Coordinates of C-alpha atoms in Angstrom, one line a residue:
Chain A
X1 CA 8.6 17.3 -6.0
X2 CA 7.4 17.0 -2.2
X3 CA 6.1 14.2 -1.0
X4 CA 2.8 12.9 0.9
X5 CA 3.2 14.1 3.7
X6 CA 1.5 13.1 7.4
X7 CA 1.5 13.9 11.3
X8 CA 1.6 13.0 13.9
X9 CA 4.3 10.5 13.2
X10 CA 3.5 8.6 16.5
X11 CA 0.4 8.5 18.6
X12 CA -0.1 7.1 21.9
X13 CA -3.5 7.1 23.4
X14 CA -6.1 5.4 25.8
X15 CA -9.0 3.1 24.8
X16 CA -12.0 4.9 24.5
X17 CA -9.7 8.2 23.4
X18 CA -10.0 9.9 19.9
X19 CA -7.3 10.8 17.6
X20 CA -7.1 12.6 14.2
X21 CA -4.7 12.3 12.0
X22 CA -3.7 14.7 8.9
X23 CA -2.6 13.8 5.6
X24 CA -1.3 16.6 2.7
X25 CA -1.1 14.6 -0.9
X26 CA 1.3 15.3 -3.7
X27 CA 0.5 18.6 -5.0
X28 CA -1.8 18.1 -8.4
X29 CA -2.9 14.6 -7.4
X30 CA -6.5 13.7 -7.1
X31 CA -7.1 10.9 -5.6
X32 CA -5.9 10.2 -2.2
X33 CA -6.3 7.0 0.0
X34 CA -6.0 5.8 3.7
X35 CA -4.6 2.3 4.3
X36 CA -4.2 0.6 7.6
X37 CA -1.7 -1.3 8.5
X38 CA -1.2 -3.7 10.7
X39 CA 1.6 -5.5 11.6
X40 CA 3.1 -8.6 9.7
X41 CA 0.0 -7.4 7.8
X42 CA -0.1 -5.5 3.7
X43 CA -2.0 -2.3 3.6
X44 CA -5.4 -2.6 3.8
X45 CA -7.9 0.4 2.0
X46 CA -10.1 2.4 4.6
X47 CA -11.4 5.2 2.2
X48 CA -10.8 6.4 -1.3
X49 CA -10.9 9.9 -2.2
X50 CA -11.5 11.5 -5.5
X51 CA -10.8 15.2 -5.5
X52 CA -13.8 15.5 -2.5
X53 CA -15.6 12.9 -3.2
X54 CA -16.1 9.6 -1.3
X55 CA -15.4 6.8 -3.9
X56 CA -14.9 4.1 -1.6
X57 CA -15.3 3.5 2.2
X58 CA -16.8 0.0 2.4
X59 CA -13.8 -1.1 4.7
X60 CA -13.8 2.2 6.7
X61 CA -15.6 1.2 10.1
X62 CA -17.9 4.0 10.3
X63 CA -19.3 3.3 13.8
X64 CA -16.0 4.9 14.9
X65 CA -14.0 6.1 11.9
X66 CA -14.6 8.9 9.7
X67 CA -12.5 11.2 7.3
X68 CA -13.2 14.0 5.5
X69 CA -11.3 16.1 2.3
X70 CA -13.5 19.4 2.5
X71 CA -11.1 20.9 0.0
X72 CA -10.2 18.6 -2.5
X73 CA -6.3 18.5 -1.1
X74 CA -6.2 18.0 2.4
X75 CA -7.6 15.1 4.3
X76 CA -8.0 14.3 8.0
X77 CA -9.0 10.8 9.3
X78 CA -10.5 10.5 12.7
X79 CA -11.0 7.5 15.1
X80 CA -13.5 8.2 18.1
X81 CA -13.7 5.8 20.4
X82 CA -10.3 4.0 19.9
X83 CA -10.2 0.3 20.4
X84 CA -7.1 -1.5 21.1
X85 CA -6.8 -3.5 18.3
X86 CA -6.9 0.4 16.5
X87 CA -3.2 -0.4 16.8
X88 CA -1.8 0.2 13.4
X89 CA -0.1 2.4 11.0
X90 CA -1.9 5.1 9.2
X91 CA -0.9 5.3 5.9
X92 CA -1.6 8.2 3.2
X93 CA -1.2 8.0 -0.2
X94 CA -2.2 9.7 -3.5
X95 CA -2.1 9.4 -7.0
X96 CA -2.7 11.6 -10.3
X97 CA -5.0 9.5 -11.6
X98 CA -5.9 10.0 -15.5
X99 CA -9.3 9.0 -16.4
X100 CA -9.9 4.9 -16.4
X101 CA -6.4 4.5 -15.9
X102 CA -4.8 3.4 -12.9
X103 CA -1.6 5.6 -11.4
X104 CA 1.3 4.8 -9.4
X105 CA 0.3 5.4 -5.6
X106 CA 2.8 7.1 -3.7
X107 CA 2.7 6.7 0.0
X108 CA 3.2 9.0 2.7
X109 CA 5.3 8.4 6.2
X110 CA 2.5 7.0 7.9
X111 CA 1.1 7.6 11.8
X112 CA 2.2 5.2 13.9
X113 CA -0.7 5.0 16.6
X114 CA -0.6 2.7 19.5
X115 CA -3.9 2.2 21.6
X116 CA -3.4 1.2 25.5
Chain B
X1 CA -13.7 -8.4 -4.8
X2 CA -10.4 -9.0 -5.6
X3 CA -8.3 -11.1 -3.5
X4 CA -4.2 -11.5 -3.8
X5 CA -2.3 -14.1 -2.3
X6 CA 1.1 -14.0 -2.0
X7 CA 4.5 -16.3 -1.3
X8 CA 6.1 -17.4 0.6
X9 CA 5.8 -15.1 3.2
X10 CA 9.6 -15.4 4.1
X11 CA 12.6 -16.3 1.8
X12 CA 16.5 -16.2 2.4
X13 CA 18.9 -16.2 -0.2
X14 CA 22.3 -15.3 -0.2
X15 CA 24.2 -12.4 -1.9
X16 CA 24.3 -12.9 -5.4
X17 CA 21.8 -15.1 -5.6
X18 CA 18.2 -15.2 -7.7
X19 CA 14.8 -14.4 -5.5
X20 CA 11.1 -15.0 -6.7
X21 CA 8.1 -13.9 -5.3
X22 CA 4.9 -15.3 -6.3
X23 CA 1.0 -13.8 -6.6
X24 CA -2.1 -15.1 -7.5
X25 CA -5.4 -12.6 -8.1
X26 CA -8.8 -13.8 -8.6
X27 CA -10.6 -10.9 -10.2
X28 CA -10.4 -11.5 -13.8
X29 CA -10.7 -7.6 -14.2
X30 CA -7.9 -6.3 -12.5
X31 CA -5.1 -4.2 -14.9
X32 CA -3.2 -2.9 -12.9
X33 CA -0.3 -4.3 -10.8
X34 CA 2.2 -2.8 -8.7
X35 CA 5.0 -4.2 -6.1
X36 CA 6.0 -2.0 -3.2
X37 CA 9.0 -2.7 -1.1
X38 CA 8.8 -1.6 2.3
X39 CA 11.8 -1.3 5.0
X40 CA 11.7 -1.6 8.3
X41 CA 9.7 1.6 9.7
X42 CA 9.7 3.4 6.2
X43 CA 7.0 3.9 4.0
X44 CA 6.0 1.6 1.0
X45 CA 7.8 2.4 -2.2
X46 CA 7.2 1.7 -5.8
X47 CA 10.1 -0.7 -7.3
X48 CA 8.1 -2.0 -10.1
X49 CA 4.7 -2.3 -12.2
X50 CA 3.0 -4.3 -14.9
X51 CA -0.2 -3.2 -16.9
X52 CA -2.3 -6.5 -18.2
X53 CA -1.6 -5.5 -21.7
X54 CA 2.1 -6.3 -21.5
X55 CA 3.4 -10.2 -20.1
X56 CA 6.6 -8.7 -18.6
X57 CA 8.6 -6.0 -17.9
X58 CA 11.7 -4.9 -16.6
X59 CA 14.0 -2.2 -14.4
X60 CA 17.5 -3.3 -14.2
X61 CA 17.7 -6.1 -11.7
X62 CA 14.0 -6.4 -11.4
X63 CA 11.1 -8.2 -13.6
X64 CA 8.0 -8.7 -13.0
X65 CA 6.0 -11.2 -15.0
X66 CA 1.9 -12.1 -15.4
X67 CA 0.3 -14.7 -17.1
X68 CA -3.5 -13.3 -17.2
X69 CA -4.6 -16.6 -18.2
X70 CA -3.9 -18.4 -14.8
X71 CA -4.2 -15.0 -12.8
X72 CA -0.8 -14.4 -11.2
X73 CA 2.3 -12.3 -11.6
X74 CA 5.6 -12.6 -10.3
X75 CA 8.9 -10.7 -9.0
X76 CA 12.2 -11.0 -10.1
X77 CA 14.9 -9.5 -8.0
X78 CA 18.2 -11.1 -9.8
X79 CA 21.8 -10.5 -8.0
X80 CA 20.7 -9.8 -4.8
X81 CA 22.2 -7.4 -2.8
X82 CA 21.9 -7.3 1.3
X83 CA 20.2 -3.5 0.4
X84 CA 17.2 -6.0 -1.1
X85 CA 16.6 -7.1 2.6
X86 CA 13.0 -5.6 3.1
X87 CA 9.2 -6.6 2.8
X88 CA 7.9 -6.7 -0.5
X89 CA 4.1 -6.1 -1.2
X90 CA 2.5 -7.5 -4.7
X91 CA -1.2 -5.9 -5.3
X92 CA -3.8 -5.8 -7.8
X93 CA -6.6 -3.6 -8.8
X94 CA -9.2 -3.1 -11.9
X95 CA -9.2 1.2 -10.8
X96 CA -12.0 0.7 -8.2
X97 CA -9.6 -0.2 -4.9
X98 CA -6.0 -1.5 -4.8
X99 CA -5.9 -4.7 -3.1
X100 CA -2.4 -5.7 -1.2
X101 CA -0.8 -8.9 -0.9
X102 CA 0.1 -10.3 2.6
X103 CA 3.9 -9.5 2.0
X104 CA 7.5 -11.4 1.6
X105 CA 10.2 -10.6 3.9
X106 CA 13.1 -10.9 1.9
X107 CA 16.5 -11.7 3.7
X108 CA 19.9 -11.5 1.5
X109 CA 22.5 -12.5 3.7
X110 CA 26.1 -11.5 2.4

């Protein structure tokens, strides 16, 4: 079974710069997540997806952040103006999901994006 | 919302030895909890997880307990190996967002 998968794997970029990043879940699962991450820091939820439906983005800043999942499978995350404390790992993850019951999430590589 | 604290935030044990890691969750709601282990650059990983209808469970050299009365859980890595060296995230969630704990950097020196 393939894996989440994500890219880029690293990201440099100016303040004030945009980046997207693109995530592919496990094929089957509907629900897929961004976290950021940053360092010395746990995973922390920007957006929730269900199939392509928003089911939580109350983290997400939206002022600059936004993601979409047009399809239902893949999802891009975009960040437009990039601040410097941006600095983080992107991480993607999914999960099958049966109805009112919580599934193992299983992470993807992550984007590694550093903001100068 | 749910919020998961989580020690110590650093612990050294030698090879062979016991380690515990400690949560505490205050949504009475949450169900659902997972640990993740996470190496250095690599991506979180499932090692373990406990659904509130059971009080433990266990994989081998790992256990993880929960006491739903006083709202926390706990990891149980037993015979450490130097392989166990990595940061290890606890997290809670009722279905509607998985919440993460501040992680444990575990060090098994040989």
């Amino acid at each position: 079974e393939a894996g989440v998968a994500q890219s880029p794997r690293y990201k440099i970029i100016e303040k004030r710069q945009s980046v997207a990043f693109w995530c592919n879940p496990i094929s089957g699962h509907a629900t897929l997540y961004w976290y950021q991450q940053i360092l010395g820091q746990g995973p922390k939820l920007l957006i929730q997806f269900q199939n392509n439906g928003v089911v939580d983005d109350s983290q997400l800043p939206k002022d600059r952040f936004s993601a979409e999942r047009l399809k239902g499978v893949d999802s891009t995350l975009k960040i437009q103006p990039a601040k410097l404390e941006d600095s983080a790992v992107y991480l993607c993850a999914s999960s099958f999901d049966l109805q009112g019951v919580q599934e193992t999430q299983y992470f993807g590589p992550g984007t590694r994006l550093l903001v100068l | 919302g749910e919020n998961v604290e989580q020690h110590p935030s650093t612990l050294s044990v030698q090879e062979g030895d016991s380690a515990v890691i400690k949560c505490t969750y205050s949504d009475s709601a949450s169900n659902y909890f997972p640990w993740y282990k996470q190496e250095l650059g690599k991506r979180p990983q499932l090692i373990i997880d406990i659904r509130s209808n059971v009080g433990e469970k266990k994989d081998q050299r790992i256990a993880v307990t929960l006491n739903k009365t006083a709202k926390h859980f706990s990891l149980h890595i037993t015979e450490t190996q130097p392989e166990d060296s990595a940061v290890y995230f606890c997290a809670a969630t009722d279905f509607q967002k998985l919440v993460f704990g501040t992680g444990t950097r575990l060090l098994v020196s040989p």
